[in-house]
GROMACS .gro file of C-alpha atoms in nm:
model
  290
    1UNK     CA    1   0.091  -3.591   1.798
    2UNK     CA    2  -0.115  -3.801   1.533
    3UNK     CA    3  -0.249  -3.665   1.168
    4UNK     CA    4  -0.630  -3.637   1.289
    5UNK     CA    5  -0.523  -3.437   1.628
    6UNK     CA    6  -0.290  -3.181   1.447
    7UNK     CA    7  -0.577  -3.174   1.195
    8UNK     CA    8  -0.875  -3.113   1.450
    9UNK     CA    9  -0.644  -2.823   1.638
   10UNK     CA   10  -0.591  -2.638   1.304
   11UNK     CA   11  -0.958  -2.684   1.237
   12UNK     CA   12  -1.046  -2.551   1.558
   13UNK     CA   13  -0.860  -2.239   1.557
   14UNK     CA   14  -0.742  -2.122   1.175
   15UNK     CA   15  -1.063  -2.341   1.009
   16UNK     CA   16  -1.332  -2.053   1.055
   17UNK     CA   17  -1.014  -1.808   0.917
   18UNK     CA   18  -1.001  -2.004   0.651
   19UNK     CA   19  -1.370  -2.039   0.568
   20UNK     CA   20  -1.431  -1.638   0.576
   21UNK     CA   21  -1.082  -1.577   0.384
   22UNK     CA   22  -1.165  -1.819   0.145
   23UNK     CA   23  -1.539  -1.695   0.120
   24UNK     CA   24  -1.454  -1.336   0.046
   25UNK     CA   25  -1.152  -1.333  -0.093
   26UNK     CA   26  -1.112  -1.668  -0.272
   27UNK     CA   27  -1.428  -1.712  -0.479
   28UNK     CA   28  -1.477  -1.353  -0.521
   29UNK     CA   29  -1.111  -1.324  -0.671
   30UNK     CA   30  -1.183  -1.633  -0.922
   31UNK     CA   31  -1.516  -1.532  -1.027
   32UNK     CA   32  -1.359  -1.162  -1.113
   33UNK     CA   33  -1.109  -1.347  -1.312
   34UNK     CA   34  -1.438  -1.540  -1.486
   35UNK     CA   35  -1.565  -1.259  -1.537
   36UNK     CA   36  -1.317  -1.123  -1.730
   37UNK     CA   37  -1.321  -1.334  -2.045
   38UNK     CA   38  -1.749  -1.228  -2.084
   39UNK     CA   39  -1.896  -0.914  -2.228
   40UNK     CA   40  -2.146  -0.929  -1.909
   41UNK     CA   41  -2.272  -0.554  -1.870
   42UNK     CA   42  -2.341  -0.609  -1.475
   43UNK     CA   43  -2.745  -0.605  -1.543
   44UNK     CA   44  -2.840  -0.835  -1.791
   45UNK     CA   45  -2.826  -1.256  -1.731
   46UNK     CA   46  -2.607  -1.310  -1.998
   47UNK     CA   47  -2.267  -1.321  -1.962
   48UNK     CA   48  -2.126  -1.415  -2.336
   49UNK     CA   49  -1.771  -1.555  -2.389
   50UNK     CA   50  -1.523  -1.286  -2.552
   51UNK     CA   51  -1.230  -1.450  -2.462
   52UNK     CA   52  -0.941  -1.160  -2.397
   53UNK     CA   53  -1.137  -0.880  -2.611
   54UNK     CA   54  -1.162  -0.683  -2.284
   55UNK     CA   55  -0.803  -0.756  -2.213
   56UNK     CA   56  -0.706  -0.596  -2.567
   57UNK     CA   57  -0.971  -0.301  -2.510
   58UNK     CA   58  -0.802  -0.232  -2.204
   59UNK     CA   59  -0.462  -0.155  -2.323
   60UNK     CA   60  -0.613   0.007  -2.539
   61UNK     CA   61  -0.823   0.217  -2.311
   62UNK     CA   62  -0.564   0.567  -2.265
   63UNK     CA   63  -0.758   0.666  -1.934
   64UNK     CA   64  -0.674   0.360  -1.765
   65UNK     CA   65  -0.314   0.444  -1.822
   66UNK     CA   66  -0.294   0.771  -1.726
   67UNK     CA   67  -0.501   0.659  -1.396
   68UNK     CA   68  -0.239   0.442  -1.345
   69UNK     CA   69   0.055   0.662  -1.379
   70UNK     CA   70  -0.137   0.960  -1.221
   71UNK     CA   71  -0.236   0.700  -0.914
   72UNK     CA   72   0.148   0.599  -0.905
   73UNK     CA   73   0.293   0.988  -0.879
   74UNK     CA   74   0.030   1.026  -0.579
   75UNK     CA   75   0.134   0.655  -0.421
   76UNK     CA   76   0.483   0.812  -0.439
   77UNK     CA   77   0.444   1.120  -0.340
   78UNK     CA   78   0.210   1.058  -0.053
   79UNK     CA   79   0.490   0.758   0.042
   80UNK     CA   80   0.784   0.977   0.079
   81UNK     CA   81   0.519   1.250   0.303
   82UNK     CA   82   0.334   1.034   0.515
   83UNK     CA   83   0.676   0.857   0.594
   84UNK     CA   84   0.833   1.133   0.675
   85UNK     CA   85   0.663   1.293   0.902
   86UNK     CA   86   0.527   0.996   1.067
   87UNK     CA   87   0.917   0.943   1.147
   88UNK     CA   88   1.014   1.257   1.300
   89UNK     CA   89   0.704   1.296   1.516
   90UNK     CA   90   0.828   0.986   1.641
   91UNK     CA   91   1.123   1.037   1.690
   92UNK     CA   92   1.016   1.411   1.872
   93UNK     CA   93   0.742   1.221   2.064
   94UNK     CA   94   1.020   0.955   2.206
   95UNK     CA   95   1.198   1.177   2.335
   96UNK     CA   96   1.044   1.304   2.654
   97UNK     CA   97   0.888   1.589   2.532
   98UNK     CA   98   0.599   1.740   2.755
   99UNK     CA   99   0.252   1.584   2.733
  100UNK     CA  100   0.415   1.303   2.409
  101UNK     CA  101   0.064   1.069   2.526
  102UNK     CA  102  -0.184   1.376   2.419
  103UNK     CA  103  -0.031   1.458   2.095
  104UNK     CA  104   0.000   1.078   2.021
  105UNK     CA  105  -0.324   1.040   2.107
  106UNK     CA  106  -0.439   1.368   1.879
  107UNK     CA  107  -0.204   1.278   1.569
  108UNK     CA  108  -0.356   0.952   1.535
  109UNK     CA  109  -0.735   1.068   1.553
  110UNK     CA  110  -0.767   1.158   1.153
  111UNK     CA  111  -0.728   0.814   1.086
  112UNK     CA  112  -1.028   0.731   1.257
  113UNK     CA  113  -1.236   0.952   1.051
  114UNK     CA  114  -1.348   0.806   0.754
  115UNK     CA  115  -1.242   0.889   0.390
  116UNK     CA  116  -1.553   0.993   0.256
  117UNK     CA  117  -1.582   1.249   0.556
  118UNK     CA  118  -1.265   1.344   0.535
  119UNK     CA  119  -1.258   1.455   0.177
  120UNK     CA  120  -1.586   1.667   0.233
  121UNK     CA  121  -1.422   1.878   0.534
  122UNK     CA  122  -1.104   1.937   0.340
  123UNK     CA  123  -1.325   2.017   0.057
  124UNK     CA  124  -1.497   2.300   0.250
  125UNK     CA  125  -1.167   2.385   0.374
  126UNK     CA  126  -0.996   2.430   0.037
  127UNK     CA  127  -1.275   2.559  -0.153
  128UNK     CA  128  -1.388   2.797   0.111
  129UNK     CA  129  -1.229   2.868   0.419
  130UNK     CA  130  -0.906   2.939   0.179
  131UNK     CA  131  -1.082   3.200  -0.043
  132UNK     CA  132  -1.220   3.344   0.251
  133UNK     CA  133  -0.868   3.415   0.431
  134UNK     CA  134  -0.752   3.570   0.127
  135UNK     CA  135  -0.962   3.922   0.185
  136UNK     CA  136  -0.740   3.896   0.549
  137UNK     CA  137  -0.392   3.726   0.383
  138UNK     CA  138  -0.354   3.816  -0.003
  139UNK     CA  139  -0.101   3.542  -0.069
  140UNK     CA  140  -0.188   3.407  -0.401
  141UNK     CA  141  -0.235   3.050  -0.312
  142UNK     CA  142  -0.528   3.104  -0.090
  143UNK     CA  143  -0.704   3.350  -0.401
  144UNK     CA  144  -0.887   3.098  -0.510
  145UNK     CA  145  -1.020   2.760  -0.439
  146UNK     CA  146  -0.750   2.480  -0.471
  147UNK     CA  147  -0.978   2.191  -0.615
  148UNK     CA  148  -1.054   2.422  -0.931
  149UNK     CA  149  -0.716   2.370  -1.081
  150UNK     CA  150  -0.555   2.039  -1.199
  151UNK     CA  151  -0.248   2.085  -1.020
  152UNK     CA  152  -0.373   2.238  -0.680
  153UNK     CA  153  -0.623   2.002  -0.667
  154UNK     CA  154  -0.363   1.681  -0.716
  155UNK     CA  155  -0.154   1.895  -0.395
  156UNK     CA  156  -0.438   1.888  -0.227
  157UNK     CA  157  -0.483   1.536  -0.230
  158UNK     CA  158  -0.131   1.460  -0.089
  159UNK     CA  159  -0.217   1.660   0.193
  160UNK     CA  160  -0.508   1.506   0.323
  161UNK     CA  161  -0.376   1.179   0.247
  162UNK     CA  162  -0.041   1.267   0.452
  163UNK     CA  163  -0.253   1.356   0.722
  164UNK     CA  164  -0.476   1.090   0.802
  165UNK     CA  165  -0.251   0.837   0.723
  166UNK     CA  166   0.034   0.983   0.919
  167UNK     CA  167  -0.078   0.936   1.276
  168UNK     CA  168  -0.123   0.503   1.171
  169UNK     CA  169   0.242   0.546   1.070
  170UNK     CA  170   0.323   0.717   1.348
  171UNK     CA  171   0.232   0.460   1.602
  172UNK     CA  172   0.429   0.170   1.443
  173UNK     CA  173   0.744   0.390   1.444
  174UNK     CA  174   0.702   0.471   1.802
  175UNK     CA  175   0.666   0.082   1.838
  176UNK     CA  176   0.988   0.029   1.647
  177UNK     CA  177   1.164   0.318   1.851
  178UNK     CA  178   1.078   0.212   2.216
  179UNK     CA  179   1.181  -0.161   2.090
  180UNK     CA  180   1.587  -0.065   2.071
  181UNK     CA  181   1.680  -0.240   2.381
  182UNK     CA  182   1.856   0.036   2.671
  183UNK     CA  183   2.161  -0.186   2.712
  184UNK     CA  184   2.213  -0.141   2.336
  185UNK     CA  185   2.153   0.260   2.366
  186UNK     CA  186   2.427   0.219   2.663
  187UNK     CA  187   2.662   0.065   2.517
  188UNK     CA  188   2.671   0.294   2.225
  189UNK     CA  189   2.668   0.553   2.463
  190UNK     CA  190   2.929   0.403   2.681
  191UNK     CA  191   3.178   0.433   2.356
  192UNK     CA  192   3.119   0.735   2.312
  193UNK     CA  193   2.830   0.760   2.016
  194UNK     CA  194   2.632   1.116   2.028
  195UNK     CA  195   2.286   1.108   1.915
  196UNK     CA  196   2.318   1.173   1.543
  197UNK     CA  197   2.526   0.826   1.555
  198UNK     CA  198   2.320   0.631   1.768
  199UNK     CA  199   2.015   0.746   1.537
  200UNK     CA  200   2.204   0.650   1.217
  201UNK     CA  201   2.398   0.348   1.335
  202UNK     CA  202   2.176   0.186   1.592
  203UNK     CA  203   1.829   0.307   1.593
  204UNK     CA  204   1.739   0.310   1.249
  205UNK     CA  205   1.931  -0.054   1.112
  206UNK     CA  206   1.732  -0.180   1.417
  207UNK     CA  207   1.382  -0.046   1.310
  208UNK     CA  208   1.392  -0.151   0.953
  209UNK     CA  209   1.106  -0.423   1.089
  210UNK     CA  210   0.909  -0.039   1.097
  211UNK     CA  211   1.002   0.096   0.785
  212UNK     CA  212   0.896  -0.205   0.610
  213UNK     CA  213   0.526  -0.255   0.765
  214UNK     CA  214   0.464   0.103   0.698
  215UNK     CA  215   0.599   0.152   0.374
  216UNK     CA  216   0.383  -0.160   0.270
  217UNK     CA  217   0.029   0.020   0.420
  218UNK     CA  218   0.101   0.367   0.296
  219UNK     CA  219   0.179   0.245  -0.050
  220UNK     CA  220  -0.101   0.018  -0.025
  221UNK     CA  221  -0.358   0.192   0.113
  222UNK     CA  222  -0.239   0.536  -0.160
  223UNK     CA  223  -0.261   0.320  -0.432
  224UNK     CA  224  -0.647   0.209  -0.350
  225UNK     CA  225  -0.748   0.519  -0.293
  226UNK     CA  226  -1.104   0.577  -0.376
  227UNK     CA  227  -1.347   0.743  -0.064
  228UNK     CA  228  -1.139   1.032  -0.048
  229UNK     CA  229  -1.130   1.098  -0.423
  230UNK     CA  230  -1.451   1.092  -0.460
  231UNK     CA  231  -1.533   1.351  -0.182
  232UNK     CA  232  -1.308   1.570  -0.189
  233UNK     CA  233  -1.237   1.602  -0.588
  234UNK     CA  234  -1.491   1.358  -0.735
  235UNK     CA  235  -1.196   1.307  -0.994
  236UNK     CA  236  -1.176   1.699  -1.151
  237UNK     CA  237  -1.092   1.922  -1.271
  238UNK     CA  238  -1.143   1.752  -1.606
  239UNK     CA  239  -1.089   1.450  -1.441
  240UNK     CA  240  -0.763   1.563  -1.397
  241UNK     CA  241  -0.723   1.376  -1.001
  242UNK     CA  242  -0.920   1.059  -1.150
  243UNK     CA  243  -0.769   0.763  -0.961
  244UNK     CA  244  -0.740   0.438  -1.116
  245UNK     CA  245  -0.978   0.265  -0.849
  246UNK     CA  246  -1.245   0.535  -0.943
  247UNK     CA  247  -1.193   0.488  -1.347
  248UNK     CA  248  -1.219   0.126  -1.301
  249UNK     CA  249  -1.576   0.181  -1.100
  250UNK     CA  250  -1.644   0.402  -1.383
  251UNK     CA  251  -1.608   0.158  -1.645
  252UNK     CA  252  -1.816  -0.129  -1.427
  253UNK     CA  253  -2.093   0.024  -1.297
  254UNK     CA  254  -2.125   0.384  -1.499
  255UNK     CA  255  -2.026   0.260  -1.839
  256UNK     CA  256  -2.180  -0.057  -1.763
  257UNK     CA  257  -1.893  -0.253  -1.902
  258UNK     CA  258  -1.834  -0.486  -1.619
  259UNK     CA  259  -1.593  -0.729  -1.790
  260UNK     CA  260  -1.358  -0.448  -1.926
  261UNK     CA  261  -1.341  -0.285  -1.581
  262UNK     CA  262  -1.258  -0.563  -1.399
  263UNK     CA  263  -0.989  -0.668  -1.636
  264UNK     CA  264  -0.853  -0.332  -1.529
  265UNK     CA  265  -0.924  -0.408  -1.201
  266UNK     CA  266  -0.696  -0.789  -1.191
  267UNK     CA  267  -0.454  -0.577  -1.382
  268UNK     CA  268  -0.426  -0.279  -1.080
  269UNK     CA  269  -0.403  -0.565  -0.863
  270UNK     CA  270  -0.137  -0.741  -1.035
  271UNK     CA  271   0.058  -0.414  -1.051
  272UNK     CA  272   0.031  -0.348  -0.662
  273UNK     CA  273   0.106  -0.708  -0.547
  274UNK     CA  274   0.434  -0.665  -0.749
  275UNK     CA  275   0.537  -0.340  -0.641
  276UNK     CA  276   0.437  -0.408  -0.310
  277UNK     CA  277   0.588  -0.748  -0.243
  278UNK     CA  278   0.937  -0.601  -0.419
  279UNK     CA  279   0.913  -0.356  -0.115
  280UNK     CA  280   0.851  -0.613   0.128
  281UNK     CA  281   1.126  -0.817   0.009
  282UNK     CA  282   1.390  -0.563  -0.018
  283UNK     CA  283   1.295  -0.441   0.291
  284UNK     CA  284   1.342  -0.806   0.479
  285UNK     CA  285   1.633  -0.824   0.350
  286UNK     CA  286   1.843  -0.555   0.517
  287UNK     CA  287   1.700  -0.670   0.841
  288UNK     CA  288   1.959  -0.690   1.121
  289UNK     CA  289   1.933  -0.820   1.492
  290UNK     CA  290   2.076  -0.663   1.784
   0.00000   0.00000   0.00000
């Protein structure tokens, strides 16, 4: 096949890809980088040259890093959770149980539901329908609402995050569950493997394609978290549950200091894209074949 035909079929199907990726992804990524090295306050027309003065102010800036290390507890936390339970409803829902298409079908619908609506029923939820239990159940967790305390209200998050987020996860690890080939499963079974050792030596080497996709979208999608912080805590107590993604909106379009908050920004990004790709690439490489 000639130059000009293998160029004309890429054109024809991955050019308009190309285009959009490059369109709003691209440009928008260089021009944030641009932007960085002005004192532009996201208003005016001028956009002076600082060089890195809004690099310095934000290491300087002690909010950004306690975002950041408050954003990577909850990336962690919610992780390990989501994970977790994604991978033993799985596994339960696998396994013949009675009526496995409904509940997959229910599990999965909080993802569909959007963040911003999702915050404000588990705010109603934890700030009233908990409080109002406690006249019927005195336990002391449900005394008072849970978004009124720093640590309650960080809890809180974790939970709702698990929950929508679980039912995505859940899919992909029924995916890499029904993908173990039978005449694998047989043989094991043939030599005399019980379930606990299928499950530890054949199922779960096998589905490490799984683990890897969703570790990489529930670490992903935890550490951008934004629409959901701002419903359900709007950042408080004493801006206690403040995410980075919401400080660095703070700093752009509250504080009007555009150029420091999206040096913030390029630096959030840098620190996913590492952590994430380390992930990835750890991941890949314990991938077997059967």
């Amino acid at each position: 096949m000639s130059f000009r035909k293998r160029l004309y079929l890429f054109l024809t199907f991955a050019g308009p890809a190309v285009f959009f990726f490059i369109c709003v992804v691209i440009i928008p990524l260089i021009y944030g980088i641009y932007l960085t090295f002005t004192d532009w306050n996201g208003l005016s027309d001028a956009k002076n040259f600082v060089g890195f003065d809004n690099y310095v102010a934000t290491f300087q800036d002690g909010a950004f890093w306690n975002s950041l290390g408050l954003t990577t507890g909850f990336a962690l936390l919610s992780v390990i959770f989501i994970n977790l339970l994604a991978f033993l409803l799985a596994y339960l829902l696998t396994s013949g149980v009675k009526g496995q298409n409904f509940f997959r079908a229910g599990f999965f619908t909080p993802n569909l539901i959007g963040g911003l609506i999702l915050g404000y029923i588990w705010q109603i939820i934890f700030s009233r329908v908990f409080p109002s239990l406690y006249s019927v159940l005195p336990i002391p967790l449900l005394q008072k609402s849970w978004l009124s305390a720093p640590g309650t209200a960080f809890t809180a998050m974790v939970i709702v995050q698990t929950w929508q987020l679980s039912g995505y996860m859940l899919l992909i690890y029924i995916s890499g569950f029904v993908g173990v080939s039978e005449d694998v499963l047989e043989a094991a079974k043939i030599d005399g493997a019980n379930e606990r050792q299928t499950l530890l030596h054949i199922r779960l080497p096998l589905m490490i394609p799984s683990f890897v996709i969703c570790l990489f979208l529930s670490l992903t999608r935890s550490f951008k978290i934004y629409d959901m912080n701002l419903s359900l805590t709007a950042g408080g107590p004493y801006n206690s549950t403040k995410m980075t993604a919401m400080h660095v909106y703070t700093q752009a379009f509250e504080n009007h200091r555009y150029g420091v908050g999206q040096a913030e920004a390029l630096i959030f990004f840098l620190v996913i894209a590492v952590i994430s790709l380390t992930q990835t690439y750890l991941g890949k490489k314990r991938e077997v074949e059967a």
